[in-house]
């Protein structure tokens, strides 16, 4: 990488500070580096590396804030929307989800999501099924039955059965993408904020 990262000791941890660039060249370079590390013979199959980046700040007094943002994302990284399985995840690239951790309207958000997901959650709980996971996987795989079935380790017919069951339980058509996205967002928000 062109600009060398700066090292900072913060809360007994060593933190790397990178220059923020609009072209995301730093993120791309980190992505390539992590892919090389994971593919190297000594690490292949034994690790899956991830780099979490905090927000972009120019005032050195805010560098700790960036660190805290990245630290909060670490336990949530497997729940974040990441359909391309990127190794570098950034707090600034979280879209709407970045606002959820800073607002005081958590109860309203939770009530809305609970209402939206109630029938699916009750069905999953009562029957030991994974309809919520299926909805998210189907969305993350671009509504591809083949890719989704492969990711979930189920047969295509089993996936189709789940999608039909979901269609029975929800009050919208699965090809209504705005409604679908709202439900997926509710699932992800509950996982990110309340689990």
Coordinates of N, CA and C in Angstrom, one line a residue:
X1 N 0.8 -1.2 0.0 CA 0.0 0.0 0.0 C 0.9 1.2 0.0
X2 N 0.5 2.2 -0.7 CA 1.3 3.5 -0.9 C 1.5 4.2 0.4
X3 N 0.4 4.7 1.0 CA 0.6 5.4 2.3 C 0.7 4.4 3.4
X4 N 1.8 4.5 4.1 CA 2.0 3.5 5.2 C 1.1 3.8 6.3
X5 N 0.5 2.7 6.9 CA -0.4 3.0 8.1 C 0.4 3.4 9.3
X6 N -0.3 4.2 10.1 CA 0.3 4.7 11.3 C -0.2 3.7 12.5
X7 N 0.7 3.4 13.4 CA 0.4 2.6 14.5 C 0.0 3.5 15.7
X8 N -1.0 3.0 16.4 CA -1.4 3.8 17.6 C -1.7 2.8 18.7
X9 N -1.3 3.1 19.9 CA -1.6 2.2 21.1 C -2.8 2.8 21.7
X10 N -3.9 2.0 21.8 CA -5.1 2.6 22.4 C -5.8 1.5 23.2
X11 N -6.1 1.7 24.5 CA -6.7 0.8 25.4 C -6.0 -0.6 25.3
X12 N -4.6 -0.5 25.5 CA -3.8 -1.7 25.5 C -3.9 -2.6 24.2
X13 N -4.2 -1.9 23.1 CA -4.3 -2.6 21.8 C -3.5 -1.8 20.8
X14 N -2.9 -2.5 19.8 CA -2.3 -1.8 18.7 C -3.3 -1.6 17.6
X15 N -3.5 -0.4 17.2 CA -4.5 -0.1 16.2 C -3.8 0.5 15.0
X16 N -4.2 0.1 13.8 CA -3.6 0.7 12.6 C -4.5 1.8 12.1
X17 N -3.9 3.0 11.7 CA -4.7 4.1 11.2 C -4.3 4.2 9.7
X18 N -5.3 4.3 8.8 CA -5.1 4.4 7.4 C -5.7 5.7 6.9
X19 N -5.1 6.2 5.9 CA -5.6 7.4 5.2 C -6.9 7.1 4.5
X20 N -7.9 7.9 4.7 CA -9.2 7.7 4.1 C -9.2 8.2 2.6
X21 N -9.6 7.4 1.7 CA -9.7 7.8 0.3 C -11.0 7.5 -0.3
X22 N -11.5 8.4 -1.1 CA -12.8 8.2 -1.7 C -12.9 7.0 -2.7
X23 N -11.7 6.7 -3.3 CA -11.7 5.5 -4.2 C -11.6 4.2 -3.5
X24 N -11.6 4.2 -2.2 CA -11.5 3.0 -1.4 C -10.3 2.1 -1.8
X25 N -9.2 2.7 -2.2 CA -8.0 1.9 -2.6 C -7.4 1.2 -1.4
X26 N -7.5 1.8 -0.2 CA -7.0 1.2 1.0 C -7.8 -0.1 1.3
X27 N -9.1 0.0 1.2 CA -9.9 -1.2 1.4 C -9.7 -2.3 0.4
X28 N -9.5 -1.9 -0.8 CA -9.2 -2.9 -1.9 C -7.8 -3.6 -1.6
X29 N -6.8 -2.8 -1.2 CA -5.5 -3.3 -1.0 C -5.6 -4.3 0.2
X30 N -6.3 -3.9 1.3 CA -6.4 -4.8 2.4 C -7.2 -6.1 2.1
X31 N -8.2 -6.0 1.2 CA -8.9 -7.1 0.8 C -8.0 -8.1 0.1
X32 N -7.2 -7.6 -0.8 CA -6.3 -8.5 -1.6 C -5.2 -9.1 -0.6
X33 N -4.7 -8.3 0.3 CA -3.8 -8.8 1.3 C -4.3 -10.0 2.1
X34 N -5.6 -9.8 2.6 CA -6.2 -10.8 3.4 C -6.5 -12.1 2.6
X35 N -6.9 -11.9 1.3 CA -7.1 -13.1 0.5 C -5.8 -13.9 0.3
X36 N -4.7 -13.1 0.1 CA -3.4 -13.8 -0.1 C -3.0 -14.6 1.2
X37 N -3.3 -13.9 2.3 CA -2.9 -14.6 3.6 C -3.8 -15.9 3.8
X38 N -5.1 -15.8 3.6 CA -5.9 -16.9 3.7 C -5.6 -18.0 2.8
X39 N -5.1 -17.7 1.6 CA -4.8 -18.7 0.5 C -3.4 -19.3 0.7
X40 N -2.5 -18.7 1.5 CA -1.2 -19.2 1.7 C -1.2 -20.5 2.3
X41 N -0.2 -21.4 2.0 CA -0.2 -22.8 2.4 C -0.2 -22.9 4.0
X42 N 0.4 -22.0 4.7 CA 0.4 -22.2 6.2 C -0.9 -21.8 6.8
X43 N -1.7 -21.1 6.1 CA -3.0 -20.7 6.7 C -4.3 -21.2 6.0
X44 N -4.1 -21.8 4.8 CA -5.2 -22.2 4.0 C -6.1 -23.2 4.8
X45 N -7.3 -23.0 4.9 CA -8.3 -23.8 5.5 C -8.3 -23.7 7.0
X46 N -7.3 -23.0 7.6 CA -7.3 -22.9 9.1 C -7.8 -21.6 9.6
X47 N -7.7 -20.5 8.8 CA -8.3 -19.2 9.2 C -9.1 -18.6 8.1
X48 N -9.9 -17.7 8.5 CA -10.7 -16.8 7.6 C -10.5 -15.4 8.2
X49 N -9.7 -14.7 7.6 CA -9.4 -13.3 8.2 C -10.4 -12.3 7.8
X50 N -10.6 -11.3 8.7 CA -11.5 -10.2 8.5 C -10.9 -9.0 9.1
X51 N -11.1 -7.9 8.4 CA -10.6 -6.6 8.9 C -11.8 -5.7 9.1
X52 N -12.0 -5.1 10.3 CA -13.1 -4.2 10.6 C -12.5 -2.8 10.6
X53 N -13.1 -1.9 9.9 CA -12.7 -0.5 9.9 C -13.7 0.4 10.5
X54 N -13.3 1.2 11.4 CA -14.2 2.2 12.0 C -14.4 3.3 11.1
X55 N -15.2 4.3 11.5 CA -15.5 5.5 10.7 C -14.3 6.3 10.4
X56 N -14.5 7.2 9.4 CA -13.4 8.1 9.0 C -13.5 9.4 9.8
X57 N -12.4 9.8 10.4 CA -12.3 11.0 11.2 C -11.0 11.7 10.9
X58 N -11.0 13.0 10.8 CA -9.7 13.7 10.6 C -9.1 14.3 11.8
X59 N -9.9 14.5 12.9 CA -9.5 15.0 14.1 C -8.9 13.9 15.0
X60 N -7.6 14.0 15.3 CA -7.0 12.9 16.2 C -7.8 12.6 17.4
X61 N -8.5 13.5 18.0 CA -9.3 13.3 19.2 C -10.4 12.3 18.9
X62 N -10.8 12.1 17.6 CA -11.9 11.2 17.3 C -11.4 9.8 16.9
X63 N -10.1 9.6 16.9 CA -9.5 8.3 16.5 C -10.0 7.2 17.4
X64 N -10.2 7.5 18.6 CA -10.7 6.5 19.6 C -12.1 6.1 19.3
X65 N -12.9 7.1 18.8 CA -14.3 6.9 18.4 C -14.3 5.9 17.2
X66 N -13.4 6.0 16.3 CA -13.3 5.1 15.1 C -13.0 3.7 15.6
X67 N -12.1 3.6 16.6 CA -11.7 2.3 17.1 C -13.0 1.7 17.8
X68 N -13.7 2.4 18.6 CA -14.9 1.9 19.3 C -15.9 1.4 18.3
X69 N -16.1 2.2 17.2 CA -17.1 1.7 16.2 C -16.7 0.4 15.6
X70 N -15.4 0.2 15.3 CA -14.9 -1.0 14.7 C -15.1 -2.2 15.8
X71 N -14.8 -1.9 17.0 CA -14.9 -2.9 18.1 C -16.3 -3.3 18.2
X72 N -17.3 -2.4 18.1 CA -18.7 -2.8 18.3 C -19.2 -3.7 17.1
X73 N -18.5 -3.5 15.9 CA -18.9 -4.3 14.8 C -18.4 -5.8 14.8
X74 N -17.3 -6.0 15.6 CA -16.7 -7.3 15.6 C -17.7 -8.4 15.9
X75 N -18.4 -8.4 17.0 CA -19.3 -9.5 17.3 C -20.5 -9.5 16.3
X76 N -20.7 -8.5 15.5 CA -21.9 -8.4 14.6 C -21.5 -8.8 13.2
X77 N -20.2 -9.0 12.9 CA -19.7 -9.1 11.6 C -20.4 -10.2 10.8
X78 N -20.7 -11.3 11.4 CA -21.4 -12.4 10.7 C -22.9 -12.1 10.4
X79 N -23.4 -11.1 11.0 CA -24.8 -10.8 10.8 C -25.0 -9.6 9.8
X80 N -23.9 -8.9 9.5 CA -24.0 -7.8 8.6 C -24.3 -8.3 7.1
X81 N -25.0 -7.5 6.4 CA -25.2 -7.8 5.0 C -23.8 -7.9 4.3
X82 N -23.4 -9.0 3.8 CA -22.1 -9.2 3.1 C -22.2 -10.2 2.0
X83 N -23.1 -10.0 1.0 CA -23.3 -11.0 0.0 C -22.1 -11.4 -0.8
X84 N -21.1 -10.5 -0.9 CA -19.9 -10.9 -1.7 C -18.8 -11.4 -0.8
X85 N -19.1 -11.6 0.5 CA -18.2 -12.2 1.4 C -16.9 -11.5 1.5
X86 N -17.0 -10.2 1.5 CA -15.8 -9.3 1.6 C -15.1 -9.6 3.0
X87 N -13.8 -9.4 3.0 CA -13.0 -9.6 4.2 C -12.8 -8.3 4.9
X88 N -13.0 -7.2 4.2 CA -12.9 -5.9 4.8 C -14.2 -5.3 5.0
X89 N -14.7 -5.0 6.2 CA -16.0 -4.4 6.5 C -15.7 -3.1 7.2
X90 N -16.5 -2.1 6.7 CA -16.3 -0.7 7.2 C -17.6 -0.2 7.9
X91 N -17.4 0.5 9.0 CA -18.5 1.1 9.7 C -19.2 2.2 8.8
X92 N -18.4 2.8 7.9 CA -19.0 3.9 7.1 C -19.8 3.3 5.9
X93 N -19.6 2.0 5.6 CA -20.3 1.3 4.5 C -21.5 0.5 5.0
X94 N -21.9 0.7 6.2 CA -23.0 0.0 6.8 C -24.4 0.5 6.3
X95 N -24.4 1.6 5.6 CA -25.7 2.2 5.2 C -26.5 2.6 6.4
X96 N -27.8 2.3 6.4 CA -28.7 2.7 7.4 C -28.4 2.0 8.8
X97 N -27.7 0.9 8.8 CA -27.5 0.2 10.0 C -26.6 1.0 10.9
X98 N -25.7 1.9 10.4 CA -24.8 2.6 11.3 C -25.5 3.6 12.2
X99 N -26.8 4.0 11.8 CA -27.5 4.9 12.7 C -28.2 4.2 13.8
X100 N -28.4 2.9 13.7 CA -29.2 2.2 14.7 C -28.5 2.2 16.1
X101 N -27.2 2.2 16.1 CA -26.5 2.1 17.4 C -26.5 3.4 18.1
X102 N -26.9 4.5 17.5 CA -26.7 5.8 18.0 C -28.0 6.5 18.4
X103 N -29.1 5.9 18.1 CA -30.4 6.5 18.4 C -31.0 6.0 19.7
X104 N -31.9 6.8 20.2 CA -32.6 6.4 21.5 C -33.9 5.7 21.3
X105 N -34.3 5.5 20.0 CA -35.7 5.0 19.7 C -35.6 3.4 19.6
X106 N -34.8 2.8 20.4 CA -34.7 1.3 20.3 C -36.0 0.6 20.5
X107 N -36.8 1.1 21.4 CA -38.0 0.4 21.7 C -39.0 0.4 20.5
X108 N -39.1 1.6 19.9 CA -39.9 1.7 18.7 C -39.4 0.8 17.6
X109 N -38.1 0.8 17.4 CA -37.6 -0.1 16.4 C -37.9 -1.6 16.7
X110 N -37.6 -2.0 17.9 CA -37.9 -3.4 18.3 C -39.4 -3.7 18.1
X111 N -40.3 -2.8 18.6 CA -41.7 -3.1 18.4 C -42.1 -3.3 17.0
X112 N -41.6 -2.4 16.1 CA -41.9 -2.5 14.7 C -41.4 -3.8 14.1
X113 N -40.2 -4.2 14.4 CA -39.6 -5.4 13.9 C -40.3 -6.6 14.4
X114 N -40.6 -6.6 15.7 CA -41.3 -7.8 16.3 C -42.7 -8.0 15.6
X115 N -43.4 -6.9 15.4 CA -44.7 -7.0 14.7 C -44.5 -7.5 13.3
X116 N -43.5 -7.1 12.6 CA -43.2 -7.5 11.2 C -42.9 -8.9 11.1
X117 N -42.2 -9.4 12.1 CA -41.6 -10.8 12.0 C -42.4 -11.8 12.9
X118 N -43.4 -11.4 13.6 CA -44.1 -12.3 14.5 C -44.5 -13.6 14.0
X119 N -45.2 -13.7 12.9 CA -45.6 -15.0 12.4 C -44.5 -15.9 12.0
X120 N -43.5 -15.3 11.4 CA -42.3 -16.2 11.0 C -41.5 -16.7 12.2
X121 N -41.3 -15.8 13.2 CA -40.6 -16.2 14.4 C -41.4 -17.3 15.2
X122 N -42.7 -17.1 15.3 CA -43.5 -18.1 16.0 C -43.4 -19.4 15.3
X123 N -43.5 -19.4 14.0 CA -43.4 -20.6 13.2 C -42.1 -21.3 13.4
X124 N -41.0 -20.5 13.2 CA -39.7 -21.1 13.4 C -39.5 -21.7 14.8
X125 N -40.0 -21.0 15.8 CA -39.8 -21.4 17.2 C -40.7 -22.7 17.4
X126 N -41.9 -22.8 16.9 CA -42.8 -23.9 17.2 C -42.3 -25.1 16.4
X127 N -41.7 -24.9 15.2 CA -41.4 -26.1 14.3 C -39.9 -26.4 14.1
X128 N -39.1 -25.6 14.8 CA -37.7 -25.8 14.7 C -37.2 -25.6 13.2
X129 N -37.8 -24.7 12.5 CA -37.4 -24.4 11.2 C -36.5 -23.1 11.1
X130 N -36.1 -22.8 9.9 CA -35.2 -21.6 9.7 C -35.7 -20.7 8.6
X131 N -36.9 -20.3 8.7 CA -37.5 -19.4 7.7 C -36.9 -18.1 7.7
X132 N -36.5 -17.5 8.8 CA -35.9 -16.2 8.8 C -34.5 -16.3 8.2
X133 N -33.7 -17.3 8.5 CA -32.4 -17.5 7.9 C -32.6 -17.7 6.4
X134 N -33.6 -18.4 6.0 CA -33.9 -18.6 4.5 C -34.2 -17.3 3.8
X135 N -35.0 -16.5 4.4 CA -35.3 -15.2 3.8 C -34.0 -14.3 3.6
X136 N -33.2 -14.3 4.6 CA -31.9 -13.5 4.5 C -31.0 -14.1 3.4
X137 N -30.8 -15.4 3.5 CA -29.9 -16.1 2.5 C -30.4 -15.9 1.1
X138 N -31.7 -16.0 0.9 CA -32.3 -15.8 -0.5 C -32.1 -14.4 -1.0
X139 N -32.2 -13.5 -0.1 CA -31.9 -12.1 -0.5 C -30.4 -11.9 -0.8
X140 N -29.6 -12.4 0.1 CA -28.1 -12.2 -0.1 C -27.6 -12.9 -1.3
X141 N -28.3 -13.9 -1.8 CA -27.8 -14.6 -3.0 C -28.6 -14.2 -4.2
X142 N -29.1 -13.0 -4.2 CA -29.7 -12.4 -5.4 C -30.9 -13.1 -5.8
X143 N -31.7 -13.7 -4.9 CA -32.9 -14.4 -5.2 C -32.7 -15.6 -6.1
X144 N -31.5 -16.2 -6.0 CA -31.1 -17.4 -6.8 C -31.4 -18.6 -6.0
X145 N -32.3 -19.5 -6.5 CA -32.6 -20.7 -5.8 C -31.4 -21.6 -5.6
X146 N -30.6 -21.7 -6.7 CA -29.5 -22.6 -6.7 C -28.4 -22.2 -5.7
X147 N -28.0 -20.9 -5.7 CA -27.0 -20.4 -4.8 C -27.5 -20.5 -3.3
X148 N -28.8 -20.1 -3.1 CA -29.3 -20.1 -1.8 C -29.3 -21.5 -1.2
X149 N -29.8 -22.5 -2.0 CA -29.8 -23.9 -1.5 C -28.4 -24.4 -1.2
X150 N -27.5 -24.0 -2.0 CA -26.1 -24.4 -1.8 C -25.5 -23.8 -0.5
X151 N -25.8 -22.5 -0.3 CA -25.3 -21.9 1.0 C -26.0 -22.5 2.2
X152 N -27.2 -22.9 2.1 CA -28.0 -23.4 3.3 C -27.8 -24.9 3.4
X153 N -27.1 -25.6 2.4 CA -26.8 -27.0 2.5 C -28.2 -27.8 2.4
X154 N -29.1 -27.3 1.6 CA -30.4 -28.0 1.4 C -30.6 -28.2 0.0
X155 N -31.6 -29.1 -0.3 CA -31.9 -29.4 -1.7 C -32.8 -28.2 -2.2
X156 N -32.8 -28.0 -3.5 CA -33.6 -26.9 -4.1 C -35.1 -27.1 -3.8
X157 N -35.5 -28.3 -3.8 CA -37.0 -28.6 -3.5 C -37.3 -28.2 -2.0
X158 N -36.3 -28.4 -1.1 CA -36.5 -28.0 0.3 C -36.6 -26.5 0.4
X159 N -35.7 -25.8 -0.4 CA -35.7 -24.4 -0.4 C -37.1 -23.9 -0.9
X160 N -37.5 -24.5 -2.0 CA -38.8 -24.0 -2.6 C -40.0 -24.3 -1.6
X161 N -39.9 -25.4 -0.8 CA -40.9 -25.6 0.2 C -40.9 -24.5 1.3
X162 N -39.7 -24.1 1.7 CA -39.6 -23.1 2.7 C -40.1 -21.7 2.2
X163 N -39.8 -21.4 0.9 CA -40.3 -20.2 0.3 C -41.8 -20.2 0.2
X164 N -42.4 -21.3 -0.1 CA -43.8 -21.4 -0.2 C -44.5 -21.2 1.2
X165 N -43.8 -21.8 2.2 CA -44.3 -21.7 3.6 C -44.2 -20.2 4.1
X166 N -43.1 -19.6 3.7 CA -43.0 -18.1 4.0 C -44.1 -17.4 3.4
X167 N -44.4 -17.6 2.1 CA -45.4 -16.9 1.4 C -46.8 -17.1 2.1
X168 N -47.0 -18.3 2.6 CA -48.3 -18.5 3.4 C -48.4 -17.6 4.6
X169 N -47.2 -17.4 5.3 CA -47.2 -16.7 6.6 C -47.2 -15.2 6.5
X170 N -46.6 -14.7 5.5 CA -46.4 -13.2 5.4 C -47.6 -12.6 4.6
X171 N -47.8 -11.3 4.8 CA -49.0 -10.7 4.2 C -48.5 -9.8 3.0
X172 N -47.5 -10.3 2.2 CA -47.1 -9.7 1.0 C -46.5 -10.7 0.1
X173 N -46.4 -10.4 -1.2 CA -45.9 -11.3 -2.2 C -44.4 -11.2 -2.1
X174 N -43.7 -12.3 -2.3 CA -42.2 -12.3 -2.1 C -41.5 -11.6 -3.3
X175 N -42.3 -11.3 -4.4 CA -41.7 -10.5 -5.4 C -41.9 -9.0 -5.3
X176 N -42.5 -8.6 -4.1 CA -42.6 -7.2 -3.8 C -41.4 -6.9 -3.0
X177 N -40.3 -6.4 -3.8 CA -39.0 -6.3 -3.2 C -38.9 -5.2 -2.1
X178 N -39.7 -4.2 -2.1 CA -39.7 -3.2 -1.1 C -40.1 -3.8 0.3
X179 N -41.2 -4.6 0.2 CA -41.7 -5.3 1.4 C -40.6 -6.3 1.9
X180 N -40.1 -7.1 0.9 CA -39.1 -8.1 1.2 C -37.9 -7.5 1.9
X181 N -37.4 -6.3 1.3 CA -36.3 -5.7 1.9 C -36.6 -5.2 3.3
X182 N -37.8 -4.7 3.6 CA -38.2 -4.2 4.9 C -38.1 -5.4 5.9
X183 N -38.6 -6.6 5.5 CA -38.5 -7.7 6.4 C -37.1 -8.2 6.7
X184 N -36.3 -8.2 5.6 CA -34.9 -8.6 5.8 C -34.2 -7.6 6.7
X185 N -34.5 -6.3 6.5 CA -33.9 -5.3 7.4 C -34.3 -5.5 8.8
X186 N -35.6 -5.9 9.0 CA -36.0 -6.1 10.4 C -35.3 -7.3 11.0
X187 N -35.1 -8.3 10.2 CA -34.3 -9.5 10.7 C -32.9 -9.1 11.1
X188 N -32.2 -8.3 10.2 CA -30.8 -7.9 10.5 C -30.7 -6.9 11.6
X189 N -31.7 -6.0 11.7 CA -31.7 -5.0 12.8 C -31.8 -5.7 14.1
X190 N -32.8 -6.7 14.2 CA -32.9 -7.4 15.5 C -31.7 -8.1 15.9
X191 N -31.0 -8.7 14.9 CA -29.7 -9.5 15.2 C -28.6 -8.5 15.6
X192 N -28.6 -7.4 14.9 CA -27.5 -6.4 15.2 C -27.7 -5.7 16.5
X193 N -28.9 -5.3 16.8 CA -29.2 -4.4 17.9 C -29.6 -5.2 19.2
X194 N -30.3 -6.3 19.0 CA -30.9 -6.9 20.2 C -30.5 -8.3 20.5
X195 N -29.4 -8.8 19.9 CA -29.0 -10.1 20.2 C -27.6 -10.1 20.8

